[in-house]
Amino acid sequence: MDLTQFAIPGLPQAYYIPNFVTEDEEKYLIRKITESPLPRWRHLQNRRLQILGGEVTSKNVLLPQAFPSYITEYPDIIGRLRPTGAFAASPHKQPNHIILNEYRAGQGIMAHEDGPSYYPVVATLSLGSHAVFHYYRYTSISVGADEGLTSGKGGKGRSINTTPVMSVLLEPRSLVITTQELYATHLHGIDDVHVDTFPATGRDPETLSSTGIANIELISDEVMKDVVRGGGSLGRETRYSLTCRDIERVAGHGLGLGRR
Ligand SMILES: O=C(O)CCC(=O)C(=O)O
Ligand SMILES: [Fe+2]
């Protein structure tokens, strides 16, 4: 697969692939996810999630567990990721850890950085709803904590410029692949809104990539594309995201932590 056709303009090493799964596969995946036993869910303040592939210890070691069959058999997300080459240079050549997030309309995720245990490639499959993913930078000069968002761990209270430097519209069924540079230099987040609105005016095509939706030309749904281009709103529904990563250190692989 030639990933360059899916490159997101203006973002370093970031790719957006619409319709990575079909509508039938999406329905099947959502059914399997919503049918999973309740104890699998972990409840956070503003969303719930499941960890697939095993827990990661505080020392960043994966305690591996088998993926559910909807990841490895049908629709075989792992197998389908292979030809993208996203994980070709990663330690295990494929993801071994997936965080499955559920966001109801009105729920999001605060701007944050991901932990250091991951090889710096993340492939995210979105199901059930779109979301607008924002990328933020820290302010270069530290201003007072009251003048901007401050991040929790990792950022150590550095303030964040609350205006996103870049945004990406994630359609349902799309895959977004982000790699090293973006991951290391930016924070990312999703607003906790019921509706995403896009302004009707002031969209200069020249500056769109720096102020608007960077993947506009890669969006496959014409209605969504028109709304992003011409202004309007998109209502959120329940969204599931599968964030696929490769954890370098795996228990039982010569780390003296015993085999499973
Ligand atoms: O739901 C998403 O697309 C993003 C989730 C995320 O950033 C994370 O789990 O670290
Ligand atoms: Fe994240």
Tab-separated table of C-alpha atoms and ligand atoms in Angstrom:
chain	number	residue	atom	x	y	z
A	1	MET	CA	0.000	0.000	0.000
A	2	ASP	CA	1.345	3.409	-0.911
A	3	LEU	CA	0.813	5.508	2.178
A	4	THR	CA	1.890	8.746	0.534
A	5	GLN	CA	-1.528	9.164	-1.098
A	6	PHE	CA	-2.952	9.277	2.455
A	7	ALA	CA	-0.434	11.753	3.878
A	8	ILE	CA	-2.081	14.571	5.828
A	9	PRO	CA	-0.771	17.838	4.396
A	10	GLY	CA	1.095	19.961	6.873
A	11	LEU	CA	1.513	17.231	9.452
A	12	PRO	CA	4.819	15.394	9.735
A	13	GLN	CA	4.450	11.677	9.063
A	14	ALA	CA	0.704	11.493	9.596
A	15	TYR	CA	-1.694	9.525	7.425
A	16	TYR	CA	-5.467	9.393	7.126
A	17	ILE	CA	-7.167	6.414	5.475
A	18	PRO	CA	-10.956	6.712	5.106
A	19	ASN	CA	-13.099	3.557	5.067
A	20	PHE	CA	-10.419	1.342	6.556
A	21	VAL	CA	-13.273	-0.984	7.516
A	22	THR	CA	-16.625	-1.391	5.754
A	23	GLU	CA	-20.002	-0.434	7.243
A	24	ASP	CA	-20.781	-4.105	7.879
A	25	GLU	CA	-17.466	-4.607	9.631
A	26	GLU	CA	-18.072	-1.475	11.680
A	27	LYS	CA	-21.498	-2.775	12.772
A	28	TYR	CA	-19.957	-6.116	13.689
A	29	LEU	CA	-17.130	-4.507	15.654
A	30	ILE	CA	-19.494	-2.228	17.567
A	31	ARG	CA	-21.698	-5.209	18.381
A	32	LYS	CA	-18.750	-7.223	19.691
A	33	ILE	CA	-17.533	-4.233	21.701
A	34	THR	CA	-20.903	-3.452	23.259
A	35	GLU	CA	-21.533	-7.135	23.986
A	36	SER	CA	-18.248	-7.555	25.834
A	37	PRO	CA	-18.608	-8.447	29.530
A	38	LEU	CA	-19.107	-5.401	31.762
A	39	PRO	CA	-16.056	-6.127	33.965
A	40	ARG	CA	-13.830	-5.534	30.927
A	41	TRP	CA	-14.671	-1.850	31.051
A	42	ARG	CA	-12.669	0.590	33.089
A	43	HIS	CA	-14.583	3.684	34.087
A	44	LEU	CA	-12.894	7.041	33.902
A	45	GLN	CA	-14.443	10.334	34.838
A	46	ASN	CA	-15.538	11.197	31.355
A	47	ARG	CA	-15.481	7.970	29.355
A	48	ARG	CA	-14.951	4.258	29.690
A	49	LEU	CA	-12.270	2.134	28.094
A	50	GLN	CA	-10.916	-1.362	27.700
A	51	ILE	CA	-7.289	-2.442	27.528
A	52	LEU	CA	-6.740	-5.121	24.884
A	53	GLY	CA	-3.513	-7.089	24.583
A	54	GLY	CA	-2.576	-6.867	28.253
A	55	GLU	CA	-1.678	-4.429	31.001
A	56	VAL	CA	1.423	-2.276	30.864
A	57	THR	CA	3.376	-2.142	34.137
A	58	SER	CA	4.740	1.037	35.696
A	59	LYS	CA	8.093	-0.003	34.224
A	60	ASN	CA	6.534	0.024	30.744
A	61	VAL	CA	6.514	-3.723	30.288
A	62	LEU	CA	3.535	-5.356	28.595
A	63	LEU	CA	2.064	-8.368	30.387
A	64	PRO	CA	0.688	-9.912	27.221
A	65	GLN	CA	-2.813	-11.273	26.808
A	66	ALA	CA	-4.503	-12.552	23.689
A	67	PHE	CA	-6.475	-10.050	21.640
A	68	PRO	CA	-10.196	-10.752	21.182
A	69	SER	CA	-11.076	-12.488	17.911
A	70	TYR	CA	-12.569	-9.307	16.426
A	71	ILE	CA	-9.023	-7.901	16.403
A	72	THR	CA	-7.206	-10.927	14.986
A	73	GLU	CA	-9.756	-12.992	13.022
A	74	TYR	CA	-12.667	-11.041	11.660
A	75	PRO	CA	-12.260	-8.321	10.528
A	76	ASP	CA	-8.573	-8.931	11.417
A	77	ILE	CA	-7.481	-5.415	12.221
A	78	ILE	CA	-3.906	-6.580	12.829
A	79	GLY	CA	-3.645	-8.258	9.426
A	80	ARG	CA	-5.143	-5.260	7.716
A	81	LEU	CA	-2.649	-2.910	9.348
A	82	ARG	CA	0.299	-4.878	7.976
A	83	PRO	CA	0.154	-3.624	4.358
A	84	THR	CA	0.005	-0.024	5.564
A	85	GLY	CA	3.609	-0.445	6.698
A	86	ALA	CA	2.817	1.682	9.737
A	87	PHE	CA	4.502	-0.799	12.054
A	88	ALA	CA	7.163	-2.039	9.623
A	89	ALA	CA	9.940	-0.496	11.716
A	90	SER	CA	8.392	-1.195	15.095
A	91	PRO	CA	9.850	-3.884	17.417
A	92	HIS	CA	7.193	-6.533	16.750
A	93	LYS	CA	6.177	-5.297	13.299
A	94	GLN	CA	2.595	-5.072	14.513
A	95	PRO	CA	0.641	-3.644	17.437
A	96	ASN	CA	0.471	-5.698	20.620
A	97	HIS	CA	-1.594	-3.280	22.677
A	98	ILE	CA	-4.880	-1.501	21.998
A	99	ILE	CA	-6.789	0.989	24.100
A	100	LEU	CA	-10.461	0.863	23.221
A	101	ASN	CA	-12.154	4.125	24.192
A	102	GLU	CA	-15.878	4.769	24.258
A	103	TYR	CA	-17.033	8.378	23.993
A	104	ARG	CA	-20.682	9.274	24.215
A	105	ALA	CA	-21.802	12.518	22.576
A	106	GLY	CA	-20.493	15.293	24.782
A	107	GLN	CA	-17.466	13.333	25.926
A	108	GLY	CA	-13.889	13.905	24.811
A	109	ILE	CA	-10.318	13.596	25.970
A	110	MET	CA	-8.284	16.461	27.419
A	111	ALA	CA	-5.132	17.538	25.633
A	112	HIS	CA	-2.387	15.137	26.656
A	113	GLU	CA	0.759	13.340	25.561
A	114	ASP	CA	0.901	9.580	25.394
A	115	GLY	CA	3.210	7.671	27.710
A	116	PRO	CA	6.832	6.795	26.987
A	117	SER	CA	6.286	3.034	26.770
A	118	TYR	CA	5.159	3.064	23.204
A	119	TYR	CA	7.108	2.792	20.042
A	120	PRO	CA	6.144	6.105	18.525
A	121	VAL	CA	3.504	4.966	16.084
A	122	VAL	CA	-0.177	5.015	16.890
A	123	ALA	CA	-2.858	3.782	14.496
A	124	THR	CA	-6.369	4.808	15.524
A	125	LEU	CA	-9.519	3.269	14.099
A	126	SER	CA	-12.709	5.277	14.677
A	127	LEU	CA	-16.127	3.608	14.793
A	128	GLY	CA	-19.689	4.882	15.179
A	129	SER	CA	-19.109	8.612	15.003
A	130	HIS	CA	-16.766	11.243	13.734
A	131	ALA	CA	-14.570	13.257	16.068
A	132	VAL	CA	-12.386	16.293	15.600
A	133	PHE	CA	-8.889	15.610	16.804
A	134	HIS	CA	-6.900	18.684	17.826
A	135	TYR	CA	-3.138	19.005	18.098
A	136	TYR	CA	-1.709	21.521	20.536
A	137	ARG	CA	1.692	22.886	21.386
A	138	TYR	CA	3.068	24.000	24.686
A	139	THR	CA	3.594	27.729	24.919
A	140	SER	CA	7.294	28.419	24.508
A	141	ILE	CA	7.432	30.793	27.432
A	142	SER	CA	5.822	29.513	30.561
A	143	VAL	CA	2.942	31.789	31.456
A	144	GLY	CA	0.845	31.520	34.575
A	145	ALA	CA	-1.190	28.376	34.959
A	146	ASP	CA	-4.350	30.465	34.785
A	147	GLU	CA	-3.552	31.632	31.293
A	148	GLY	CA	-3.818	28.298	29.606
A	149	LEU	CA	-4.571	24.666	30.105
A	150	THR	CA	-1.904	22.842	31.983
A	151	SER	CA	-1.241	19.226	31.380
A	152	GLY	CA	-1.089	16.702	34.142
A	153	LYS	CA	1.633	14.129	33.989
A	154	GLY	CA	4.411	14.443	31.479
A	155	GLY	CA	3.889	18.132	30.847
A	156	LYS	CA	4.738	18.948	34.472
A	157	GLY	CA	2.444	21.934	34.561
A	158	ARG	CA	3.739	23.582	31.392
A	159	SER	CA	1.005	25.641	29.829
A	160	ILE	CA	-0.598	24.704	26.586
A	161	ASN	CA	-1.561	27.071	23.832
A	162	THR	CA	-5.325	26.478	23.773
A	163	THR	CA	-5.584	27.255	20.063
A	164	PRO	CA	-4.924	24.014	18.206
A	165	VAL	CA	-2.129	24.215	15.668
A	166	MET	CA	-3.846	21.609	13.567
A	167	SER	CA	-7.043	19.599	13.532
A	168	VAL	CA	-8.035	16.392	11.806
A	169	LEU	CA	-11.565	15.159	11.183
A	170	LEU	CA	-11.809	11.478	11.942
A	171	GLU	CA	-14.678	9.920	10.046
A	172	PRO	CA	-16.287	6.754	11.323
A	173	ARG	CA	-14.417	3.728	9.878
A	174	SER	CA	-11.283	5.774	9.240
A	175	LEU	CA	-7.759	4.974	10.315
A	176	VAL	CA	-5.334	7.680	11.298
A	177	ILE	CA	-1.656	6.885	11.694
A	178	THR	CA	0.553	9.290	13.584
A	179	THR	CA	4.246	8.882	14.072
A	180	GLN	CA	7.279	10.122	15.865
A	181	GLU	CA	7.527	13.814	15.257
A	182	LEU	CA	3.943	14.789	15.914
A	183	TYR	CA	3.815	12.475	18.863
A	184	ALA	CA	6.901	13.999	20.443
A	185	THR	CA	6.191	17.667	19.868
A	186	HIS	CA	2.445	18.034	20.252
A	187	LEU	CA	-0.350	17.216	22.628
A	188	HIS	CA	-3.619	15.874	21.347
A	189	GLY	CA	-7.219	15.978	22.479
A	190	ILE	CA	-10.895	15.877	21.535
A	191	ASP	CA	-13.378	18.510	22.774
A	192	ASP	CA	-16.189	17.313	25.029
A	193	VAL	CA	-19.006	18.648	22.856
A	194	HIS	CA	-22.263	17.281	21.451
A	195	VAL	CA	-21.816	19.091	18.153
A	196	ASP	CA	-18.764	20.148	16.175
A	197	THR	CA	-19.273	23.439	14.367
A	198	PHE	CA	-17.361	24.732	11.402
A	199	PRO	CA	-17.444	28.425	10.501
A	200	ALA	CA	-19.051	29.417	7.215
A	201	THR	CA	-16.770	32.296	6.455
A	202	GLY	CA	-13.152	33.195	6.696
A	203	ARG	CA	-11.983	29.983	5.127
A	204	ASP	CA	-9.119	30.949	2.962
A	205	PRO	CA	-8.051	27.880	1.032
A	206	GLU	CA	-4.472	29.069	1.330
A	207	THR	CA	-4.518	28.919	5.101
A	208	LEU	CA	-6.914	26.048	5.553
A	209	SER	CA	-4.206	23.605	6.358
A	210	SER	CA	-2.851	25.713	9.166
A	211	THR	CA	-6.115	26.802	10.714
A	212	GLY	CA	-8.674	24.226	9.786
A	213	ILE	CA	-9.074	20.560	9.091
A	214	ALA	CA	-5.775	19.352	7.709
A	215	ASN	CA	-7.190	16.202	6.088
A	216	ILE	CA	-10.072	17.957	4.291
A	217	GLU	CA	-9.072	16.607	0.877
A	218	LEU	CA	-8.897	13.050	2.215
A	219	ILE	CA	-12.413	13.045	3.698
A	220	SER	CA	-14.583	10.544	1.844
A	221	ASP	CA	-18.062	11.519	3.024
A	222	GLU	CA	-19.208	14.334	0.758
A	223	VAL	CA	-21.704	15.683	3.293
A	224	MET	CA	-19.038	15.965	5.968
A	225	LYS	CA	-16.641	17.481	3.479
A	226	ASP	CA	-19.197	20.137	2.523
A	227	VAL	CA	-19.891	21.003	6.147
A	228	VAL	CA	-16.194	21.365	6.917
A	229	ARG	CA	-15.685	23.474	3.778
A	230	GLY	CA	-18.790	25.626	3.749
A	231	GLY	CA	-19.673	25.768	7.421
A	232	GLY	CA	-22.259	23.971	9.500
A	233	SER	CA	-22.349	21.449	12.247
A	234	LEU	CA	-21.894	17.731	12.763
A	235	GLY	CA	-23.605	16.051	15.708
A	236	ARG	CA	-21.579	13.538	17.634
A	237	GLU	CA	-22.820	10.059	18.348
A	238	THR	CA	-21.202	7.353	20.413
A	239	ARG	CA	-17.698	6.822	19.119
A	240	TYR	CA	-15.364	3.925	19.709
A	241	SER	CA	-11.680	4.353	19.049
A	242	LEU	CA	-9.143	1.564	18.873
A	243	THR	CA	-5.697	3.047	19.458
A	244	CYS	CA	-3.175	0.452	18.337
A	245	ARG	CA	0.424	0.567	19.563
A	246	ASP	CA	3.497	-1.623	19.808
A	247	ILE	CA	4.939	-1.885	23.307
A	248	GLU	CA	8.629	-2.614	23.009
A	249	ARG	CA	9.186	-4.558	26.207
A	250	VAL	CA	7.067	-7.638	26.666
A	251	ALA	CA	7.167	-9.834	29.774
A	252	GLY	CA	8.447	-13.326	29.008
A	253	HIS	CA	10.681	-12.118	26.210
A	254	GLY	CA	14.050	-12.384	27.916
A	255	LEU	CA	13.215	-9.895	30.615
A	256	GLY	CA	13.303	-12.480	33.390
A	257	LEU	CA	9.727	-11.766	34.334
A	258	GLY	CA	8.517	-15.288	33.645
A	259	ARG	CA	6.432	-16.608	30.840
A	260	ARG	CA	2.700	-16.385	30.750
B	1	LIG	O1	-9.900	8.328	21.046
B	1	LIG	C1	-8.948	8.765	20.403
B	1	LIG	O2	-8.981	8.843	19.181
B	1	LIG	C2	-7.721	9.231	21.116
B	1	LIG	C3	-7.424	8.479	22.345
B	1	LIG	C4	-6.117	8.868	22.941
B	1	LIG	O3	-5.560	9.875	22.647
B	1	LIG	C5	-5.484	7.982	23.918
B	1	LIG	O4	-6.094	6.972	24.305
B	1	LIG	O5	-4.343	8.265	24.313
B	2	FE	FE	-3.519	9.905	23.419
